[in-house]
Every structure is written in C-alpha cells, then in structure tokens.
XYZ file of N, CA and C in Angstrom:
537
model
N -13.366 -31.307 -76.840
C -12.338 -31.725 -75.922
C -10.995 -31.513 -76.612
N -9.629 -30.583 -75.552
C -8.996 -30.780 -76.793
C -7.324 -31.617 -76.230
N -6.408 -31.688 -77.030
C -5.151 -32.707 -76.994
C -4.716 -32.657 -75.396
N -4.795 -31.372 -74.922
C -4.168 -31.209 -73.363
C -5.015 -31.890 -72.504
N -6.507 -32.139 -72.561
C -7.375 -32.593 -71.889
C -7.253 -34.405 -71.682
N -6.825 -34.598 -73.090
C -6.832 -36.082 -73.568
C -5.716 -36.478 -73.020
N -4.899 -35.784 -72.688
C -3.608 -36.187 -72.365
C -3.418 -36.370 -70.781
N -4.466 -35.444 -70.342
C -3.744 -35.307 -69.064
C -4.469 -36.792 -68.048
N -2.940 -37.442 -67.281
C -3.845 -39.079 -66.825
C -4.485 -38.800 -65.683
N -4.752 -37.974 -64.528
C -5.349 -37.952 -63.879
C -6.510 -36.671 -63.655
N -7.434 -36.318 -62.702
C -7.838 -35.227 -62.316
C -8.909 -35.256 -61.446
N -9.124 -34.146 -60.031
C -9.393 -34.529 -58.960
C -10.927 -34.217 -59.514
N -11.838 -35.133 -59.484
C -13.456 -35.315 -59.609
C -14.511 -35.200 -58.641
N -14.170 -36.147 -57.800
C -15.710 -36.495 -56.910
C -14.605 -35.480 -55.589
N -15.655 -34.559 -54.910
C -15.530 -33.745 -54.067
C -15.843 -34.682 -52.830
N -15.382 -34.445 -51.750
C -15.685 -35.041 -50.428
C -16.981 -35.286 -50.038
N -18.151 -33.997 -50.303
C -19.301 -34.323 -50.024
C -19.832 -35.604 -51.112
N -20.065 -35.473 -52.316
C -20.303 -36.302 -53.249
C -19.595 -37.872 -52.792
N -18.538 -37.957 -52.541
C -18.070 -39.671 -52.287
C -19.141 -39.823 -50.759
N -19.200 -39.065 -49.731
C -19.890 -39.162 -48.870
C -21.251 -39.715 -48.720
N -22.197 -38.913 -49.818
C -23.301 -39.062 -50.412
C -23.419 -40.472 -50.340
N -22.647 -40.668 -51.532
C -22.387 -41.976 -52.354
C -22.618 -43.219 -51.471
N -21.556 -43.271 -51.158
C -20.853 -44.311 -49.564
C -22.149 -44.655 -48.861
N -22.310 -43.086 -48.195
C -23.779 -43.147 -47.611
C -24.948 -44.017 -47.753
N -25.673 -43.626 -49.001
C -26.647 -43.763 -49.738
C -26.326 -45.202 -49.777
N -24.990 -45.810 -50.444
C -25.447 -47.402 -50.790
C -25.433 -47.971 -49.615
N -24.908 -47.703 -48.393
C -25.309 -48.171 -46.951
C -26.228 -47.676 -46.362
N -27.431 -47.374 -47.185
C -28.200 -47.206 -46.197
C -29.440 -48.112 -47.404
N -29.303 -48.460 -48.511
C -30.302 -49.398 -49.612
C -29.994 -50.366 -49.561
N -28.769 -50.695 -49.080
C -28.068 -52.418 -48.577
C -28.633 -52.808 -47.170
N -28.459 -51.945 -46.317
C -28.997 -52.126 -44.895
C -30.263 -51.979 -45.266
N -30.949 -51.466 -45.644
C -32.490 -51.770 -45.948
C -33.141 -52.865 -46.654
N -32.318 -52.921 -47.328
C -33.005 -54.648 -48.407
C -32.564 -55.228 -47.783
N -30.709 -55.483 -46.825
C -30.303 -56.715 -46.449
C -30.493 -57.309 -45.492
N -30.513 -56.196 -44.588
C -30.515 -56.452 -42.468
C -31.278 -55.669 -42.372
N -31.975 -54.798 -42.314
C -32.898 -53.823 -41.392
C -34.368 -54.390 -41.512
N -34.850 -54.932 -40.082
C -36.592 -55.219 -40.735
C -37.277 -54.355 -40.924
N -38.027 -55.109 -42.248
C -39.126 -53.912 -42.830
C -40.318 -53.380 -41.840
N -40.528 -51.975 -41.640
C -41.351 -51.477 -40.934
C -41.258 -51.369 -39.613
N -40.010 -51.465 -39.380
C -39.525 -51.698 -37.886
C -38.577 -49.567 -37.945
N -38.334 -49.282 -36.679
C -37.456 -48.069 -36.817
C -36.317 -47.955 -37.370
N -35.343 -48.833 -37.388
C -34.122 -48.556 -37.765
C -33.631 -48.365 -39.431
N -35.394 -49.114 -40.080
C -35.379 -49.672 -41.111
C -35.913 -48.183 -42.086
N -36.727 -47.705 -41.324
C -37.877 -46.227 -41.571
C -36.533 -44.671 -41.414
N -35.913 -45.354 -40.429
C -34.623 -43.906 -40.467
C -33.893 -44.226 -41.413
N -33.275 -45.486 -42.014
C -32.701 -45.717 -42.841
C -32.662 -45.049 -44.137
N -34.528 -45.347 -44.406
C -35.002 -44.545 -45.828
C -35.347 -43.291 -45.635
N -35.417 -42.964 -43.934
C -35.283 -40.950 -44.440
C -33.758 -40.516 -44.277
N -32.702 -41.198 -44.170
C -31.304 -40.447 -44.235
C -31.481 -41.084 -45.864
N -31.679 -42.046 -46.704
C -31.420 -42.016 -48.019
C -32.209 -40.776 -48.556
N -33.565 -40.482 -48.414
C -34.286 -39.589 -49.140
C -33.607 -38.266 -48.686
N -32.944 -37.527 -47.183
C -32.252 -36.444 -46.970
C -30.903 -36.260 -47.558
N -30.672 -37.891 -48.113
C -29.217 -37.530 -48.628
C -29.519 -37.219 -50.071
N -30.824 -37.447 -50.739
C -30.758 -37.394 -51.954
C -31.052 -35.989 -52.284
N -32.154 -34.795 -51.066
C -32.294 -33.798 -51.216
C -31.069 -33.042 -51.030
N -30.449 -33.294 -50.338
C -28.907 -32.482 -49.762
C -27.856 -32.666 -51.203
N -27.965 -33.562 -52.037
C -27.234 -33.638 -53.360
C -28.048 -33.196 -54.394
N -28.907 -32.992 -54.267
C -29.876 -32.297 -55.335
C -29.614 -31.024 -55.137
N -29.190 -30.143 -54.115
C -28.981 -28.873 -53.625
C -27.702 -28.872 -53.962
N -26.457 -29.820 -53.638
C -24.926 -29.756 -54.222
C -24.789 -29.753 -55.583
N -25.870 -30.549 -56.371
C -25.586 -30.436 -57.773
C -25.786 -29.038 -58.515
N -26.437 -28.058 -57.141
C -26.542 -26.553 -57.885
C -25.675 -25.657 -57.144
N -24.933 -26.197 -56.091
C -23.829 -25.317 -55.752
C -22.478 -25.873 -54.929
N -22.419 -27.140 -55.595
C -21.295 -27.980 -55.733
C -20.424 -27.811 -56.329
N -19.368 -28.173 -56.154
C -18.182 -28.327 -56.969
C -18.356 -28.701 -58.784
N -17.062 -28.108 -59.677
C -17.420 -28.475 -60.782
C -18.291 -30.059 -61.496
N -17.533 -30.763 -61.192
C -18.108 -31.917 -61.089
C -19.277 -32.660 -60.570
N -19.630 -32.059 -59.314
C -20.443 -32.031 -58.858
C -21.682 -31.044 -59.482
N -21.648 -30.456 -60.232
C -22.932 -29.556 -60.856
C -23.995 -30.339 -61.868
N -25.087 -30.206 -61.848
C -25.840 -30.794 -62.888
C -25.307 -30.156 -64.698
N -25.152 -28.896 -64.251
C -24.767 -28.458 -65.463
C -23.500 -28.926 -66.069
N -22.687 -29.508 -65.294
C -21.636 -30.383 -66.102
C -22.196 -31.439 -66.634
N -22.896 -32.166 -66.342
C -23.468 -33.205 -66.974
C -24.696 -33.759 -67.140
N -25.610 -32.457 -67.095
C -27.142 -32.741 -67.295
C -27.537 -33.479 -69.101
N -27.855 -34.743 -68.914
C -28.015 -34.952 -69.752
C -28.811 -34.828 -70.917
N -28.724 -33.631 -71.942
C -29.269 -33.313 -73.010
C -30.052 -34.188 -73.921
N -31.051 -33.955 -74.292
C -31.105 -34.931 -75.919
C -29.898 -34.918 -76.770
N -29.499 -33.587 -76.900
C -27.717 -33.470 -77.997
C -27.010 -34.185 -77.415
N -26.873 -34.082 -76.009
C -25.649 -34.680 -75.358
C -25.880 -36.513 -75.262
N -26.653 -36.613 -75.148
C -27.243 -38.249 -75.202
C -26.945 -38.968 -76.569
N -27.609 -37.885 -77.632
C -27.511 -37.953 -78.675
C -25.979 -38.648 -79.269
N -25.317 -37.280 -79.115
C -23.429 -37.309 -79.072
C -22.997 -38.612 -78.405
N -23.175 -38.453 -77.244
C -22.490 -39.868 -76.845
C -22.516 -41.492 -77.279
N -24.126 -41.578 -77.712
C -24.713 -42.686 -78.319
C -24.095 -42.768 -79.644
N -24.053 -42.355 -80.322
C -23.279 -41.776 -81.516
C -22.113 -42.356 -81.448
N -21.031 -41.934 -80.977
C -19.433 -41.575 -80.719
C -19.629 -43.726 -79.964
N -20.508 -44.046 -79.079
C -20.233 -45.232 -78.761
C -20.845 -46.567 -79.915
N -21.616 -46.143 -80.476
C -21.982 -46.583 -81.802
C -21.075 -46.752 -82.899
N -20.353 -45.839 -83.005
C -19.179 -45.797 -83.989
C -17.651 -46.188 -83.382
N -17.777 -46.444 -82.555
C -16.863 -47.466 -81.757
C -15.563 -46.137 -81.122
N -15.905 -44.635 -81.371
C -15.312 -43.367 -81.045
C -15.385 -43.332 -79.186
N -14.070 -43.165 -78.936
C -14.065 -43.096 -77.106
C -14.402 -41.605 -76.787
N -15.444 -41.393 -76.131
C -15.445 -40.381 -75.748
C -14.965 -39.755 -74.457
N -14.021 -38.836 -73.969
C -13.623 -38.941 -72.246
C -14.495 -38.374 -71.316
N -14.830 -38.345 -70.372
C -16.123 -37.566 -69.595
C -15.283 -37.351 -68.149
N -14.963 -36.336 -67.495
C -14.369 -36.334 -66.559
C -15.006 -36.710 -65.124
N -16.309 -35.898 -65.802
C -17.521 -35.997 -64.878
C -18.642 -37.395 -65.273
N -19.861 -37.317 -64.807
C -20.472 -38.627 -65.689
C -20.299 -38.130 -66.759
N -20.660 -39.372 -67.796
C -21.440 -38.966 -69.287
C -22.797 -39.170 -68.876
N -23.438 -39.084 -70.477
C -24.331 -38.186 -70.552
C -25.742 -39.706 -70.120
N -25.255 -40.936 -70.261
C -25.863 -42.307 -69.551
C -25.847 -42.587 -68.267
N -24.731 -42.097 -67.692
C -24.280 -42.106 -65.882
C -24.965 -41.049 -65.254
N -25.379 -39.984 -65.816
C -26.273 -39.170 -65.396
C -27.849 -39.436 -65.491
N -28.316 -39.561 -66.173
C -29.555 -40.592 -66.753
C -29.521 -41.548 -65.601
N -28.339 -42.116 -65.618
C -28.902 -43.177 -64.143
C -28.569 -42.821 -62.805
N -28.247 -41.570 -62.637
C -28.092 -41.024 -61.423
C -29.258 -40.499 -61.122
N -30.001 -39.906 -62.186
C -31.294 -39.388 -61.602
C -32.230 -39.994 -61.082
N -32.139 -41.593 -62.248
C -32.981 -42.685 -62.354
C -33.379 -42.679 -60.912
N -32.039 -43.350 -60.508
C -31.272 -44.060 -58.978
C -32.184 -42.774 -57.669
N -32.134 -41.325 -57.780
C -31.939 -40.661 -57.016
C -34.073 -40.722 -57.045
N -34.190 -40.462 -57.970
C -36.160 -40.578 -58.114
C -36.236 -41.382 -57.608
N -35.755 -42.494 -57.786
C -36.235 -44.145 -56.928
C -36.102 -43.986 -55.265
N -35.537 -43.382 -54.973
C -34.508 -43.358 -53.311
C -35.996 -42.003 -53.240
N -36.212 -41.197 -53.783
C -37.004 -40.190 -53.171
C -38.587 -40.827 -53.150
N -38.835 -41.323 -54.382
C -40.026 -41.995 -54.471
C -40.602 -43.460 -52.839
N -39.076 -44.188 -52.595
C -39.469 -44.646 -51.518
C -39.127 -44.145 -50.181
N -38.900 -43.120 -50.172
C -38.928 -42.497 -49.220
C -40.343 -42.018 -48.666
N -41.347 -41.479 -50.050
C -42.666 -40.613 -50.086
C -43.687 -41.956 -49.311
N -43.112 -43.250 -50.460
C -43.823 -44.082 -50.106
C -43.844 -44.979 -48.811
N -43.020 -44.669 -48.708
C -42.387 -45.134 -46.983
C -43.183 -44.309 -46.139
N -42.734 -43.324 -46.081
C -43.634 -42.163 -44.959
C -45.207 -42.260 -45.431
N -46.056 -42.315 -46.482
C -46.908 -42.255 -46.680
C -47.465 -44.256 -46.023
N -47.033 -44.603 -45.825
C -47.576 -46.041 -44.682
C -47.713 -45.557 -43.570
N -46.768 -44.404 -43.259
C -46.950 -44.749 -41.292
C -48.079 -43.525 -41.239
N -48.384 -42.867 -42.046
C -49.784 -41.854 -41.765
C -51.466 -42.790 -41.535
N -51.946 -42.200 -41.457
C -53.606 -42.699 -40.512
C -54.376 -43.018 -42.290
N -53.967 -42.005 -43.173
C -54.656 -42.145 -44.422
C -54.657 -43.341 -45.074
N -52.830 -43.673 -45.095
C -52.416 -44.932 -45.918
C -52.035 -45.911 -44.884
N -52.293 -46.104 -44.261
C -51.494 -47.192 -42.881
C -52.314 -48.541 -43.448
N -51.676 -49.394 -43.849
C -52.221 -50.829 -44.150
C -52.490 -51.271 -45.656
N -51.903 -49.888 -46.618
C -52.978 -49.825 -47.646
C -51.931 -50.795 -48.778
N -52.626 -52.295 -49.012
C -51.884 -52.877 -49.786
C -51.438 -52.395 -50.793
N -51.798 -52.037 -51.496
C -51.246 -51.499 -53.126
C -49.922 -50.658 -52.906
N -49.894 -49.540 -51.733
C -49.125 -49.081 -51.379
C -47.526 -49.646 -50.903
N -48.038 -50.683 -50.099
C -47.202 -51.681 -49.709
C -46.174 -52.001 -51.130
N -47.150 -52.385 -52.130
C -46.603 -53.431 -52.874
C -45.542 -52.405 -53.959
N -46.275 -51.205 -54.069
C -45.792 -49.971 -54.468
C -44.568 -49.734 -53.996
N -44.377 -49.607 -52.653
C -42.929 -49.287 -52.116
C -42.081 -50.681 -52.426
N -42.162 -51.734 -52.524
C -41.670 -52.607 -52.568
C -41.209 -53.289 -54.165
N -42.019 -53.059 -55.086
C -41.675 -52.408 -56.584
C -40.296 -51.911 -56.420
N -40.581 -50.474 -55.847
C -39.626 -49.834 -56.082
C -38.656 -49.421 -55.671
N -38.358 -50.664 -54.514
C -37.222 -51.016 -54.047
C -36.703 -51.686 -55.042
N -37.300 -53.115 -55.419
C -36.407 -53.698 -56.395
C -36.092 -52.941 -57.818
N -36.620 -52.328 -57.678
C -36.627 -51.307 -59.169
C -35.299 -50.838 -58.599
N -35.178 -50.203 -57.825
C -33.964 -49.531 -57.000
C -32.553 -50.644 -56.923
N -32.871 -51.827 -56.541
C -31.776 -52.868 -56.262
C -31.282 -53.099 -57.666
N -32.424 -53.607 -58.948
C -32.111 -53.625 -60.127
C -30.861 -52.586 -61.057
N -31.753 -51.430 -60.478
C -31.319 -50.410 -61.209
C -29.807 -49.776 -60.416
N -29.180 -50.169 -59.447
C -28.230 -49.475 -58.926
C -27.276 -51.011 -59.152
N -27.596 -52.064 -59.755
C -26.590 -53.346 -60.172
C -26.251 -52.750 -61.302
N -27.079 -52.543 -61.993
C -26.662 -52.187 -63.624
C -25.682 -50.906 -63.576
N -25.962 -50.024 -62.406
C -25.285 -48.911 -61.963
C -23.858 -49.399 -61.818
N -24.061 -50.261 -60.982
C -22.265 -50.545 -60.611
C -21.897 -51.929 -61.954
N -22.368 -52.558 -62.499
C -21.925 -52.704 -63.929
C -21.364 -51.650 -64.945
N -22.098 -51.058 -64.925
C -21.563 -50.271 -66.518
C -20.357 -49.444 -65.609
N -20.284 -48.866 -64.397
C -19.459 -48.436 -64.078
C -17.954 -49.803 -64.195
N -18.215 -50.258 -63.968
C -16.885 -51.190 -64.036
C -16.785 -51.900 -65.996
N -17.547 -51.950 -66.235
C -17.617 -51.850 -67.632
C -17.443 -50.771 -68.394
N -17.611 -49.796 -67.825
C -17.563 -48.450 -68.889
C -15.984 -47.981 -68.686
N -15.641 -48.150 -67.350
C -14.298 -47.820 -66.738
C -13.391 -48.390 -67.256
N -13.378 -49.759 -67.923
C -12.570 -50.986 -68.713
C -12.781 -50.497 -70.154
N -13.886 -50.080 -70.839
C -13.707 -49.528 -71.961
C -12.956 -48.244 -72.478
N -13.340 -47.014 -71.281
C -12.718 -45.398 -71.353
C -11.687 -45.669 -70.982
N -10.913 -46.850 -70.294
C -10.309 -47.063 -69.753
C -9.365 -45.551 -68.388
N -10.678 -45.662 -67.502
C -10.480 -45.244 -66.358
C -10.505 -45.559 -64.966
N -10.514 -46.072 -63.971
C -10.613 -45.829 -62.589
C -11.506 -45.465 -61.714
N -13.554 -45.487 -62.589
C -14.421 -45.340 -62.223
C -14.619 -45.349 -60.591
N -14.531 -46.694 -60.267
C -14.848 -47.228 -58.742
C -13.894 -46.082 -57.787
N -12.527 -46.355 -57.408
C -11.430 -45.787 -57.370
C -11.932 -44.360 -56.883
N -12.192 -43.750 -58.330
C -12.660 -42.303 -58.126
C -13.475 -42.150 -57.284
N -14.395 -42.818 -57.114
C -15.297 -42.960 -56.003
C -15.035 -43.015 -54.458
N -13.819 -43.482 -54.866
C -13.422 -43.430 -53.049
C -12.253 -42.451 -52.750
N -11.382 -42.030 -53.633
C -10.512 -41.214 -53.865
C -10.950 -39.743 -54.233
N -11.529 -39.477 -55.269
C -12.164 -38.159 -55.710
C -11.511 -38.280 -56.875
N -10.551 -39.164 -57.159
C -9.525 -38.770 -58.445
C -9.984 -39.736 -59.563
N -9.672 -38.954 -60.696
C -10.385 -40.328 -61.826
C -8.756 -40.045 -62.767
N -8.531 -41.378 -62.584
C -7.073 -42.152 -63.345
C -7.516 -41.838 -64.736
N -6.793 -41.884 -65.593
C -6.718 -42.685 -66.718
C -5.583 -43.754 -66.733
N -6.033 -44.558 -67.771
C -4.513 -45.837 -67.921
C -4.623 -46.482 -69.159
C-alpha cells in the first residue's frame, strides 16, 4: 500500500448492486426469523429471494465492480496470514475493500443463506416433507446464520472504530470515509 493510498480520506467502494444485495438479504433473514411464519408462503419466498440473491452476488463477485470482485479480497492463507499478523502487532492495516476476516465472513454468511435455502426447499419435496432431523437442520442453521451475521455487524462497527473508517455508512452510500 503506498503514501497516496494512505492518504487519500475517501473512495467510492460498494457499487449499487452490492449495497442492494446487502439491504436486501438482511431484510429478507430479519423478516424470516422475525415476522414471517415458518412454513407458511411468504416465509418460503423469503428464503428463495435470499438464496437468488446470494447466487446473483456470487456471479457479481466475478464480474463486478473492483470492489466487488472476489479477487480483491479472496481471502488467502498469506493474506489471512498478513492481516492477523499486522493486527497482532498492533500495525493498522487499510483495506478499501473487505479484509482478509470480512471476507471469511462473507462467505461464512453467504454458505449459510444458500445452505437454508437447499434445506428449505428440500422440506416441501415428497422425499423430505416432515423429516425431523431436517427440520432441526434448517433451523441450526438459521441461528448459525442470526449468530453469525451479529458478530458480522459487530466487528464491522468495531473494526470501523479501530481502521478508523465509516464501515456501516459505506454500506449505504458506496463510499468508505476515512477519519
């Protein structure tokens, strides 16, 4: 990274589709855990616009915007490595895009949303229709999902106070501050 990069306080990040996604996606895992009854329709479209939104960004992350690419921030063993490192030694590292942990939990987040999606649709078929384990399976990994997308919006507001950036913000803007 070099002095011009470090310097510069703003730069436009999250692309329109990506905040969309985003927005999307957590209104449609809030309306599903919070208000939508389970196994009812509104509740079953819910989790196939999350699982179509997660395939439709899996396809942007390969011909998306910079930021938007996996290859900006697919997280490496080196790159994991580096970052763990640099936050270990108390070294700020800047990431315009995720780092190399925010990606790690984007995938986390995005497997979970596809996984209950599979498991969702796999109830209303003739094979699995009733099949407890299954049940309890999708329902795992919802809370696995609720768990794991708190800690999501933690470290984002924690990590944003440390790099000291504008995490959230960017999210609704496209722009990531520095300050």
């Amino acid at each position: 990274m070099n002095a011009s990069t470090l310097s510069e306080p703003s730069r436009p990040v999250w692309d329109l589709f990506v905040r969309v996604f985003h927005w999307t996606l957590v209104s449609c895992v809030l309306l599903n855990q919070f208000v939508l009854e389970e196994g009812e329709a509104p509740h079953e479209w819910a989790g196939y616009l999350a699982a179509a939104l997660v395939v439709a960004r899996i396809v942007w992350g390969f011909i998306g915007s910079r930021h938007a690419r996996f290859s900006d921030f697919f997280p490496t063993p080196a790159r994991l490595r580096q970052h763990l490192q640099a936050m270990r030694s108390g070294r700020l590292e800047h990431h315009w895009g995720h780092n190399p942990l925010g990606a790690l939990m984007m995938f986390l987040l995005m497997a979970l949303v596809i996984a209950l999606g599979i498991t969702g649709w796999m109830q209303g078929t003739d094979a699995y229709f009733g099949e407890e384990w299954l049940q309890e399976l999708h329902e795992l990994l919802a809370h696995a999902l609720l768990l794991s997308a708190g800690l999501h919006a933690a470290s984002a507001i924690l990590m944003g106070r440390i790099e000291r950036t504008r995490l959230v913000k960017a999210m609704v803007t496209g722009v990531k501050e520095r300050y």
